[in-house]
GROMACS .gro file of C-alpha atoms in nm:
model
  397
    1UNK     CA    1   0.000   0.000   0.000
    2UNK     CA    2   0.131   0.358  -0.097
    3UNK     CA    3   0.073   0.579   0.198
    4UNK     CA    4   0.259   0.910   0.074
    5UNK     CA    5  -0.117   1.038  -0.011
    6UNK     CA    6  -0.218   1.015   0.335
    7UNK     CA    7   0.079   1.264   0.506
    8UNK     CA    8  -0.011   1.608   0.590
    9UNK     CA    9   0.123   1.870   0.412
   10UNK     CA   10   0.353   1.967   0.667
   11UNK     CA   11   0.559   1.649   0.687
   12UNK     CA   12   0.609   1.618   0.324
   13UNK     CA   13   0.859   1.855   0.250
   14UNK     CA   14   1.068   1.720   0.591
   15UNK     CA   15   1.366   1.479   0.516
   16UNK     CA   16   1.543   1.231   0.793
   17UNK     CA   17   1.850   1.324   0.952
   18UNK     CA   18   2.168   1.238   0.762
   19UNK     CA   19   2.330   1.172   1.137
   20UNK     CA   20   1.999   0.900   1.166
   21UNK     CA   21   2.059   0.741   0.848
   22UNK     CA   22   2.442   0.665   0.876
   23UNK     CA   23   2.434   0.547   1.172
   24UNK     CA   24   2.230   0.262   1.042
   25UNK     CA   25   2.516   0.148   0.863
   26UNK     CA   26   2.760   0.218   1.085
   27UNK     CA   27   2.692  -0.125   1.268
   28UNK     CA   28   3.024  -0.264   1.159
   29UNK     CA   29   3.236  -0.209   1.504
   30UNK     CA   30   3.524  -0.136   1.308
   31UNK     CA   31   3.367   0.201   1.176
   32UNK     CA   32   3.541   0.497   1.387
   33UNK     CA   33   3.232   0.796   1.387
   34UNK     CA   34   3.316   1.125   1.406
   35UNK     CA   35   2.976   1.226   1.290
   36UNK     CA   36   2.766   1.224   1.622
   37UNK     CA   37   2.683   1.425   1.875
   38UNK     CA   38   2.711   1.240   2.214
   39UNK     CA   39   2.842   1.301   2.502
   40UNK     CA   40   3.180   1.101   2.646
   41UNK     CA   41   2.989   0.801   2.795
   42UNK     CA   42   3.303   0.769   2.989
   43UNK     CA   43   3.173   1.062   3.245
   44UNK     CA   44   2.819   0.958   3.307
   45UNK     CA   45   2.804   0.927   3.660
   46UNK     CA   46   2.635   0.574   3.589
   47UNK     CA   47   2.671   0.484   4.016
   48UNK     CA   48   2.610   0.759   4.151
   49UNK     CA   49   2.300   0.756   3.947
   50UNK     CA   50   2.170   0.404   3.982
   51UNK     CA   51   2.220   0.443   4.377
   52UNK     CA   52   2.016   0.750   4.359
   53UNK     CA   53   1.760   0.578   4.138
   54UNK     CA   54   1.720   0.252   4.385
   55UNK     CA   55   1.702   0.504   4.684
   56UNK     CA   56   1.422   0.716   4.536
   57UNK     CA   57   1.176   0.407   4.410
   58UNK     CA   58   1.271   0.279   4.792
   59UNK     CA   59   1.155   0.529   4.966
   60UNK     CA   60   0.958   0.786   4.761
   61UNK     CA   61   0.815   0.514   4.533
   62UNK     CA   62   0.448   0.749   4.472
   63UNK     CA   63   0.645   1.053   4.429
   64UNK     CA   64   0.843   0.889   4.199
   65UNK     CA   65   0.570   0.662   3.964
   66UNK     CA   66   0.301   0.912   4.008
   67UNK     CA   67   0.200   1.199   3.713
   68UNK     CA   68   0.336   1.482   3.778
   69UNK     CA   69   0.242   1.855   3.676
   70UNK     CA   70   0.333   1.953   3.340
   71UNK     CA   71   0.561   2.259   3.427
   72UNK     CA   72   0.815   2.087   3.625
   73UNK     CA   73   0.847   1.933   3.997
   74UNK     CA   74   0.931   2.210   4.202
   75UNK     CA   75   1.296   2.071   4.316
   76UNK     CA   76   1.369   2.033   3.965
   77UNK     CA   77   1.282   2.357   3.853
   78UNK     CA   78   1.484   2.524   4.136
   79UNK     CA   79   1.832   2.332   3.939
   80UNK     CA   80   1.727   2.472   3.657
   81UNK     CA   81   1.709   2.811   3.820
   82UNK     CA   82   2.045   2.773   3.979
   83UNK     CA   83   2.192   2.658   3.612
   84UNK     CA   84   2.046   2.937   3.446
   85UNK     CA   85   2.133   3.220   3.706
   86UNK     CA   86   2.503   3.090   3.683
   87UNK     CA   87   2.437   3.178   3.328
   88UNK     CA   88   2.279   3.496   3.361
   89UNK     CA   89   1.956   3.356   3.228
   90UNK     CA   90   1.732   3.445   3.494
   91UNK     CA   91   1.584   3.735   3.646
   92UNK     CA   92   1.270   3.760   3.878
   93UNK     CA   93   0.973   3.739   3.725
   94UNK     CA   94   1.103   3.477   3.430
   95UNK     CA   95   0.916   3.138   3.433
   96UNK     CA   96   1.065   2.806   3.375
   97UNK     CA   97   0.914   2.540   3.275
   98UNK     CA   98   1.074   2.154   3.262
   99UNK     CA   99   1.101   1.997   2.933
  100UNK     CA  100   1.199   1.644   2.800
  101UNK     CA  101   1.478   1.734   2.645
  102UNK     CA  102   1.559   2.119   2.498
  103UNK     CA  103   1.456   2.035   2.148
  104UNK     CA  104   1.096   2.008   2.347
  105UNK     CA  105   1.104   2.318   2.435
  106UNK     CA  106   1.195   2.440   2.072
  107UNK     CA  107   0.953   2.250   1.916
  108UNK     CA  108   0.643   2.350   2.184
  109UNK     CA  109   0.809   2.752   2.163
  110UNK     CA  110   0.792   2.723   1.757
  111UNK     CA  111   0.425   2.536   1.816
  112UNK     CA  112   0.327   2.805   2.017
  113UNK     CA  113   0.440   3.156   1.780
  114UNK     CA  114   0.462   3.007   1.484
  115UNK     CA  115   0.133   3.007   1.193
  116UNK     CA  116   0.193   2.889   0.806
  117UNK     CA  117   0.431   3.121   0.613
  118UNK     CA  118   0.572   3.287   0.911
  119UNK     CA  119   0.945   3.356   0.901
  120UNK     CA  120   1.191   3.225   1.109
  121UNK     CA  121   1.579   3.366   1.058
  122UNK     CA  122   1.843   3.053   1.170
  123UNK     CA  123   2.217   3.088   1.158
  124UNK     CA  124   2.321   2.898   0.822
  125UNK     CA  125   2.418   2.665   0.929
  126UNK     CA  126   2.222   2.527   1.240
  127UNK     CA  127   2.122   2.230   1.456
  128UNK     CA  128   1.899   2.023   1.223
  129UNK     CA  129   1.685   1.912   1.510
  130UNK     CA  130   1.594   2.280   1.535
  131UNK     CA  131   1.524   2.309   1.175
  132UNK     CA  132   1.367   2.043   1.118
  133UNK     CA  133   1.113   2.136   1.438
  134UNK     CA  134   1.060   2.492   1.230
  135UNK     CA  135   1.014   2.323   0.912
  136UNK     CA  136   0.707   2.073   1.070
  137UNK     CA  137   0.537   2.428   1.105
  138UNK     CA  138   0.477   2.509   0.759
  139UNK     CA  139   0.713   2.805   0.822
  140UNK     CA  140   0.992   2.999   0.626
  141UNK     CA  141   1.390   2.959   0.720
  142UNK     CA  142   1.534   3.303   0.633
  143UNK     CA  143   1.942   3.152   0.665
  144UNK     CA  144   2.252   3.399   0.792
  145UNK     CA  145   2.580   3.318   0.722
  146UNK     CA  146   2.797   3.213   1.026
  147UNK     CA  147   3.147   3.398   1.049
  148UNK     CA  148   3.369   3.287   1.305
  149UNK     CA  149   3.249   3.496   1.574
  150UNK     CA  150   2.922   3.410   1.539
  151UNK     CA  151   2.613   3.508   1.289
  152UNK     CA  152   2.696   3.798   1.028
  153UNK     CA  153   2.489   4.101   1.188
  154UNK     CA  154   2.446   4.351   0.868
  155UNK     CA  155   2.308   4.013   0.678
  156UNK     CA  156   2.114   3.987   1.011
  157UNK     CA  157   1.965   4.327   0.929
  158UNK     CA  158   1.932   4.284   0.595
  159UNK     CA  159   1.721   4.009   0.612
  160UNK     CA  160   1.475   4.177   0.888
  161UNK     CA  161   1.466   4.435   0.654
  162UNK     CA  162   1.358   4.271   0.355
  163UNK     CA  163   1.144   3.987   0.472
  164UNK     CA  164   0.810   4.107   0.622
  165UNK     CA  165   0.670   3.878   0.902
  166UNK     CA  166   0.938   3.755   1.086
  167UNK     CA  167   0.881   3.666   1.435
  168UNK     CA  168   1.188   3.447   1.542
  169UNK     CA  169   1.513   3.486   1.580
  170UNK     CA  170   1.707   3.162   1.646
  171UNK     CA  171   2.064   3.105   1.759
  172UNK     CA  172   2.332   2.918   1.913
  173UNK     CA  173   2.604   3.149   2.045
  174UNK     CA  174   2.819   2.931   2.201
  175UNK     CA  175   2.994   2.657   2.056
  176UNK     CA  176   2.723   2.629   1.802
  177UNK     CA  177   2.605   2.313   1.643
  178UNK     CA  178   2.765   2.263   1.416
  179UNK     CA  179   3.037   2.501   1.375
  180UNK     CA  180   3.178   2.519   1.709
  181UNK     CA  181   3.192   2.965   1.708
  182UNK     CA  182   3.121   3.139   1.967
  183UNK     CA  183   2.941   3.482   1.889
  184UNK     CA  184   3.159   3.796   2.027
  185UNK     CA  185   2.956   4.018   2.264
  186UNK     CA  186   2.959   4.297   2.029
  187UNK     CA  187   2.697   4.056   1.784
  188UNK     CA  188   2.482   3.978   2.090
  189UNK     CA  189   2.459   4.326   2.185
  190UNK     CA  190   2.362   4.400   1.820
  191UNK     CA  191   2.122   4.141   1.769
  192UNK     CA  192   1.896   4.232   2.035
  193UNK     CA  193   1.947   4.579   1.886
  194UNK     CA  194   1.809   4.451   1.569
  195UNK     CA  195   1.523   4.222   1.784
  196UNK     CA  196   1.393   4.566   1.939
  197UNK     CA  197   1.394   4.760   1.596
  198UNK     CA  198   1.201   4.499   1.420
  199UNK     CA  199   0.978   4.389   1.689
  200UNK     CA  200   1.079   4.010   1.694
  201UNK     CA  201   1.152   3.709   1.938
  202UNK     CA  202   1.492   3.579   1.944
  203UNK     CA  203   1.497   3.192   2.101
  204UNK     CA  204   1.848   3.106   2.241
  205UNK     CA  205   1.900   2.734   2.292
  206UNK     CA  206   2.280   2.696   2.518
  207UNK     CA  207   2.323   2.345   2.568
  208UNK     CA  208   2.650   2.349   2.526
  209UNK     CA  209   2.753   2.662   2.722
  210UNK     CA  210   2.908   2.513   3.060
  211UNK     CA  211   3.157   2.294   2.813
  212UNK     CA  212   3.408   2.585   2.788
  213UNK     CA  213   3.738   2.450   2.796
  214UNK     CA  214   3.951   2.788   2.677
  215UNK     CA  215   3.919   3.180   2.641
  216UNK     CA  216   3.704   3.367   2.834
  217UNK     CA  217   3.306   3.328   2.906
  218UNK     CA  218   3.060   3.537   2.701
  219UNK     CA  219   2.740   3.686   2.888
  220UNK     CA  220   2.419   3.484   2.726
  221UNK     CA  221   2.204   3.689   2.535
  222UNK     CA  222   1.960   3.665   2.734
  223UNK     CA  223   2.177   3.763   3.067
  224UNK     CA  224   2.192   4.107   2.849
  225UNK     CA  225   1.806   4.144   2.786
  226UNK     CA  226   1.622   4.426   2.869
  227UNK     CA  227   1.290   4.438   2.715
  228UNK     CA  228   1.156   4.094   2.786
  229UNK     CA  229   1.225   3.935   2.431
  230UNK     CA  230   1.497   3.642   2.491
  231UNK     CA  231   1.364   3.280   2.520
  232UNK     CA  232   1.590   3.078   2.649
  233UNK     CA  233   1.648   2.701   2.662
  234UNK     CA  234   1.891   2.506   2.842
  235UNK     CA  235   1.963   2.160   2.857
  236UNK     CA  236   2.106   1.907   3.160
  237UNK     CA  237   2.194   1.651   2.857
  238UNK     CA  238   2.566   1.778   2.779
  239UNK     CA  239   2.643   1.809   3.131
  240UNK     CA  240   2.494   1.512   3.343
  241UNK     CA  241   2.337   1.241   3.088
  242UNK     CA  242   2.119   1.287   2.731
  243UNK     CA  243   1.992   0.951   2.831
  244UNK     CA  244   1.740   1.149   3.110
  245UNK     CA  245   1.599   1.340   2.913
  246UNK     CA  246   1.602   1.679   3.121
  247UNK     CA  247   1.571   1.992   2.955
  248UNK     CA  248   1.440   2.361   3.092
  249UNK     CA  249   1.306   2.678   2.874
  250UNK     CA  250   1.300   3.062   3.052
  251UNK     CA  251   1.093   3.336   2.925
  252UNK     CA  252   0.798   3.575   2.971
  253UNK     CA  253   0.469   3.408   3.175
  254UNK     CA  254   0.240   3.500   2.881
  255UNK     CA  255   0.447   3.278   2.626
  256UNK     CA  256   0.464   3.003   2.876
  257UNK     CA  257   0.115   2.963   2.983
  258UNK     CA  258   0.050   2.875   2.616
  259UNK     CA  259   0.355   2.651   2.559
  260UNK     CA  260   0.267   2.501   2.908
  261UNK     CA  261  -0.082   2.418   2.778
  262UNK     CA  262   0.066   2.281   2.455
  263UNK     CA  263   0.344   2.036   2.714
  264UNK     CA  264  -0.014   1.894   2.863
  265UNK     CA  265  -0.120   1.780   2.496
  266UNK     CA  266   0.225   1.643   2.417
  267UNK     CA  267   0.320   1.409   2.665
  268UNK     CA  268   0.158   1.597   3.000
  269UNK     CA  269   0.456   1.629   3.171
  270UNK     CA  270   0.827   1.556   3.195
  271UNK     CA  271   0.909   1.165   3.367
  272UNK     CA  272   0.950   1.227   3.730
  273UNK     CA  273   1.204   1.003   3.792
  274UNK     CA  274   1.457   1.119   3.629
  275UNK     CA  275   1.378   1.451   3.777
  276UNK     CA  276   1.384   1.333   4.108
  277UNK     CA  277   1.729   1.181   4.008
  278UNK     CA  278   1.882   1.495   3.867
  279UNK     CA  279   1.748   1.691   4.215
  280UNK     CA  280   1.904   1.393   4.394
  281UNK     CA  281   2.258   1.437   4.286
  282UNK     CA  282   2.272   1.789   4.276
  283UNK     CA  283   2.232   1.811   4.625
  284UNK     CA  284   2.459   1.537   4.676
  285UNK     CA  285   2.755   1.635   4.437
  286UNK     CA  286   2.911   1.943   4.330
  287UNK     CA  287   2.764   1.930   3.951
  288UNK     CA  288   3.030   2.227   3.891
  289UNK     CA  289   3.305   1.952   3.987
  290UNK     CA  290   3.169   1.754   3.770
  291UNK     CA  291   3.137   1.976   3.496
  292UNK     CA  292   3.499   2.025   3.510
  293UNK     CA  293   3.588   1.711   3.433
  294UNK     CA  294   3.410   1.765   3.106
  295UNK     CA  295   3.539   2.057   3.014
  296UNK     CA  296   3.945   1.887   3.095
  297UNK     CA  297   3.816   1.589   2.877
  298UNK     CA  298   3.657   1.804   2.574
  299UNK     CA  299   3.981   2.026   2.576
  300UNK     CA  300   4.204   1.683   2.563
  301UNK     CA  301   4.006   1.525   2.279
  302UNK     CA  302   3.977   1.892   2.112
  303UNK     CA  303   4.357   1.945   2.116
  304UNK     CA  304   4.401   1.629   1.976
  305UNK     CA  305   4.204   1.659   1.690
  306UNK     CA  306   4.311   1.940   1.587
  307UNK     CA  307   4.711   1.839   1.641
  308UNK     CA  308   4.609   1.530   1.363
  309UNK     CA  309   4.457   1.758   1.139
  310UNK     CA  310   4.714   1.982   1.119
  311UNK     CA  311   4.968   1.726   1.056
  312UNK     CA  312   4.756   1.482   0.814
  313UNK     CA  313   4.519   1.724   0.637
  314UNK     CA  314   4.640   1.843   0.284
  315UNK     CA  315   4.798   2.206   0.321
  316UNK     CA  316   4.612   2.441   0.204
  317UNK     CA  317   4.291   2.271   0.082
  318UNK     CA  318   4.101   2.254   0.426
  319UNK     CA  319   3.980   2.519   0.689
  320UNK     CA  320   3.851   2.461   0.991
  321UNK     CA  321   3.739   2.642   1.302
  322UNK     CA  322   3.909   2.610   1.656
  323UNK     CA  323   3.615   2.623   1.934
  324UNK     CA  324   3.652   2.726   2.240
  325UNK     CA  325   3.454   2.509   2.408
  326UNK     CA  326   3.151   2.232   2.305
  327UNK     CA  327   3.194   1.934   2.090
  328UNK     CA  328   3.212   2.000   1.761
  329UNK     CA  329   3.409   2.146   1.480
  330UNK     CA  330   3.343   2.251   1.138
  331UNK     CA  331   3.591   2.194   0.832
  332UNK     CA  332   3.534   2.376   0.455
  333UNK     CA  333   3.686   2.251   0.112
  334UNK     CA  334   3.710   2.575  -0.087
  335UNK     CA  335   3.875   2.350  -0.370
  336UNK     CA  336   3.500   2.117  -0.452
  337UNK     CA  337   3.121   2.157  -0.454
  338UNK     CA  338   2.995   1.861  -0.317
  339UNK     CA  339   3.174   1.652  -0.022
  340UNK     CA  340   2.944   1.339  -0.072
  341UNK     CA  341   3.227   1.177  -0.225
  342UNK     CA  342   3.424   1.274   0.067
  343UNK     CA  343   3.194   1.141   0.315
  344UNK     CA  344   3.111   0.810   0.103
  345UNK     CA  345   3.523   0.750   0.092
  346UNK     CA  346   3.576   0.763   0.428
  347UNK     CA  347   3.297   0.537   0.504
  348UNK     CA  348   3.501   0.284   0.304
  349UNK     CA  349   3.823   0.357   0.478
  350UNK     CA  350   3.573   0.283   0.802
  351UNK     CA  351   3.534   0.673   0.938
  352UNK     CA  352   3.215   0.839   0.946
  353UNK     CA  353   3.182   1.234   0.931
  354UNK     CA  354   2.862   1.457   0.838
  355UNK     CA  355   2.809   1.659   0.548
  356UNK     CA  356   2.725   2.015   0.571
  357UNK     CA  357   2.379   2.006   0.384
  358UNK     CA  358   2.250   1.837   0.658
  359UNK     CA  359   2.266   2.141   0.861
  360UNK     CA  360   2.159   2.396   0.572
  361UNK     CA  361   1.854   2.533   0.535
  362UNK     CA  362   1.894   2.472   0.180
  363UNK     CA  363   1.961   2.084   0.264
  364UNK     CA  364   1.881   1.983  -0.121
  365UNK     CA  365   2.174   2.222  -0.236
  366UNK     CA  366   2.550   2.097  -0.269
  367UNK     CA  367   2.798   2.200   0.019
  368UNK     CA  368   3.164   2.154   0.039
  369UNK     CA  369   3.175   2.120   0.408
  370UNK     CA  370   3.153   1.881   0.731
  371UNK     CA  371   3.089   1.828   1.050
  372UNK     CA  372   3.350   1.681   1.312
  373UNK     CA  373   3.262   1.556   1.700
  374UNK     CA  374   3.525   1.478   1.926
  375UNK     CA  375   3.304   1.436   2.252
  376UNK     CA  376   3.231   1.059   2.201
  377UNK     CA  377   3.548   0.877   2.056
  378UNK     CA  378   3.855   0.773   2.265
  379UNK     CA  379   4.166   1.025   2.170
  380UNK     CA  380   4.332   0.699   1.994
  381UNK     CA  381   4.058   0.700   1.812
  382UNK     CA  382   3.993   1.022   1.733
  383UNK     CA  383   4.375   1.051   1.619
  384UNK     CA  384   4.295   0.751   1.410
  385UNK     CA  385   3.974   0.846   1.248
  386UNK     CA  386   4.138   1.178   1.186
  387UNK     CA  387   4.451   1.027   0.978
  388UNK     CA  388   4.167   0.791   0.797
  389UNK     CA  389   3.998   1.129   0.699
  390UNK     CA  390   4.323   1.316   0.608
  391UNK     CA  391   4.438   1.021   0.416
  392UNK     CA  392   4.114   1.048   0.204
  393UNK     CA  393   4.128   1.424   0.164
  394UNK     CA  394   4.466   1.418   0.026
  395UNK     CA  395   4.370   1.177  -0.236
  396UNK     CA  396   4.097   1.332  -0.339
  397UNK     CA  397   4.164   1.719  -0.313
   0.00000   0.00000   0.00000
């Protein structure tokens, strides 16, 4: 039976994640993958956790087993309060509300501002979960280039300018997925320049933003709000496990009581066990402590990945950026249109990278560039992988 005929209009146009399809074949254990995005299983705090776990259905079985309400157990909401006001995120009179996950919370934000043939303006490139969220709404991606510190601000202006109806603003302005920038504080202070001129949103998503592992912080954008316009989402999945599921979003009460309402309909309310679990070892541990640790391993792996593509990459045919902090990096090949060949060689030399249409919001036109993580492989590994990839670059540039 053909069911194409039966999907709504919305979901036609939308196309599964290049990440999603290769790791389907990427079952062969001999496959090194630079190409995700997880964490360093290594660091999950896997006894802490399961001691916390058999304590809580112990003792607090109810609490634990029971619905909960759909903006967040209280406990939980005051960690994400404490995360966010160590990021500048909060100020009195903000609501937060729990989310499975951050992309949730973009999603159920989008859901709630977003009508058919609204515009949306994303840094080109950007986190396809994001985009694809955007794209379920019927909406239009407006793209700005990304320069290396951070999204180009006259394009910025140029395209509030010239497109009528744009209510979003969406960015990642530290180490963003999947470049790895940072955006100076100058472009922050700009953008919500821009924001207040043309009366729009702008929706920062940070998950990555306690994983700096050089140079010098950069206040949030929302830590340098004003006028009430700065959504902000933040994420406990690159700092204690993704596996949990524990995200948060920050904002005005009059947005949230709708994106609250639309929570209920999703999946009425965040599991409250593993928000019980994250409350549970906060107060326990030092989460900063442990957050340290990531940011000494990410800076180790980092270093040497960039070491082995300096010394293995062909000179002169490959840039690359040099984050500060997160887990990714982002690598350009002025000299060719199209790194599919690229990416389908070094799946036959048994290394797996991502190709840059994936995050475009053109994703049907050619790119010469690719994605490279360096959270979730061993630093053998990664040195490994990397000399498989330069070995196939220099053959083929």
């Amino acid at each position: 039976m053909e069911y194409s005929e039966f999907f709504a209009d919305r979901v036609k146009p939308m196309k599964g994640s290049a990440i999603r399809e290769m790791f389907k074949r990427m079952a062969d254990p001999e496959i090194i993958s630079l190409a995700g995005g997880n964490p360093a299983a290594e660091l999950f705090p896997g006894d802490e956790l399961s001691k916390i776990a058999g304590k809580i259905l112990m003792t607090s079985p109810t609490l634990a087993l029971q619905y909960g309400t759909t903006d967040g157990y209280p406990k939980m909401k005051d960690c994400a309060k404490q995360r966010a006001e160590k990021a500048g995120a909060y100020r009195e009179g903000d609501e937060i509300l729990i989310m499975t996950g951050a992309n949730q919370g973009i999603d159920l934000t989008a859901k709630a501002l977003i009508n058919k043939g609204d515009k949306i303006i994303v840094e080109d490139p950007s986190f396809i979960g994001s985009l694809n969220a955007f794209r379920s709404y019927e909406c239009e991606l407006v793209g700005v280039e990304v320069e290396n510190d951070g999204m180009n601000m006259d394009k910025l202006e140029e395209a509030l300018e010239n497109n009528s109806g744009v209510k979003l603003i969406y960015t990642i302005p530290t180490f963003q997925n999947p470049t790895g920038t940072t955006m100076s504080l100058e472009k922050r202070k700009r953008m919500l320049e821009l924001a207040s001129k043309y009366n729009v949103l702008i929706l920062e998503d940070n998950p990555y933003g306690d994983l700096r592992f050089s140079g010098e912080d950069v206040p949030t954008v929302k830590s340098l709000d004003t006028e009430g316009r700065v959504i902000y989402a933040g994420s406990f999945s690159k700092i204690l496990s993704p596996g949990m599921r524990l995200g948060y979003i920050i904002g005005p009460a009059q947005i949230f009581e709708k994106i609250e309402m639309l929570k209920q309909v999703n999946d009425v309310h965040t599991p409250m066990i593993t928000q019980l679990m994250c409350v549970e070892f906060m107060k326990k541990y030092n989460i900063d402590k442990y957050i340290e640790k990531n940011r000494q391993l990410y800076g180790k792996k980092c270093r040497v990945m960039l070491d082995t593509m300096e010394e293995t990459f062909p000179k002169g045919k490959v840039e690359w950026t040099v984050p500060e902090g997160g887990i990714f990096l982002w690598c350009t090949c002025p000299g060719i249109e199209d790194i599919t060949t690229v990416v389908e060689a070094c799946l036959e030399r048994k290394v797996a990278i991502v190709p840059g249409s994936n995050f475009a919001v053109d994703i049907n036109a050619p790119s010469n560039k690719f994605r490279l993580n360096y959270s979730a492989v061993e630093p053998a590994k990664i040195e490994e992988g990397v000399r498989r990839l330069g070995a196939v670059l220099t053959e083929l540039l």
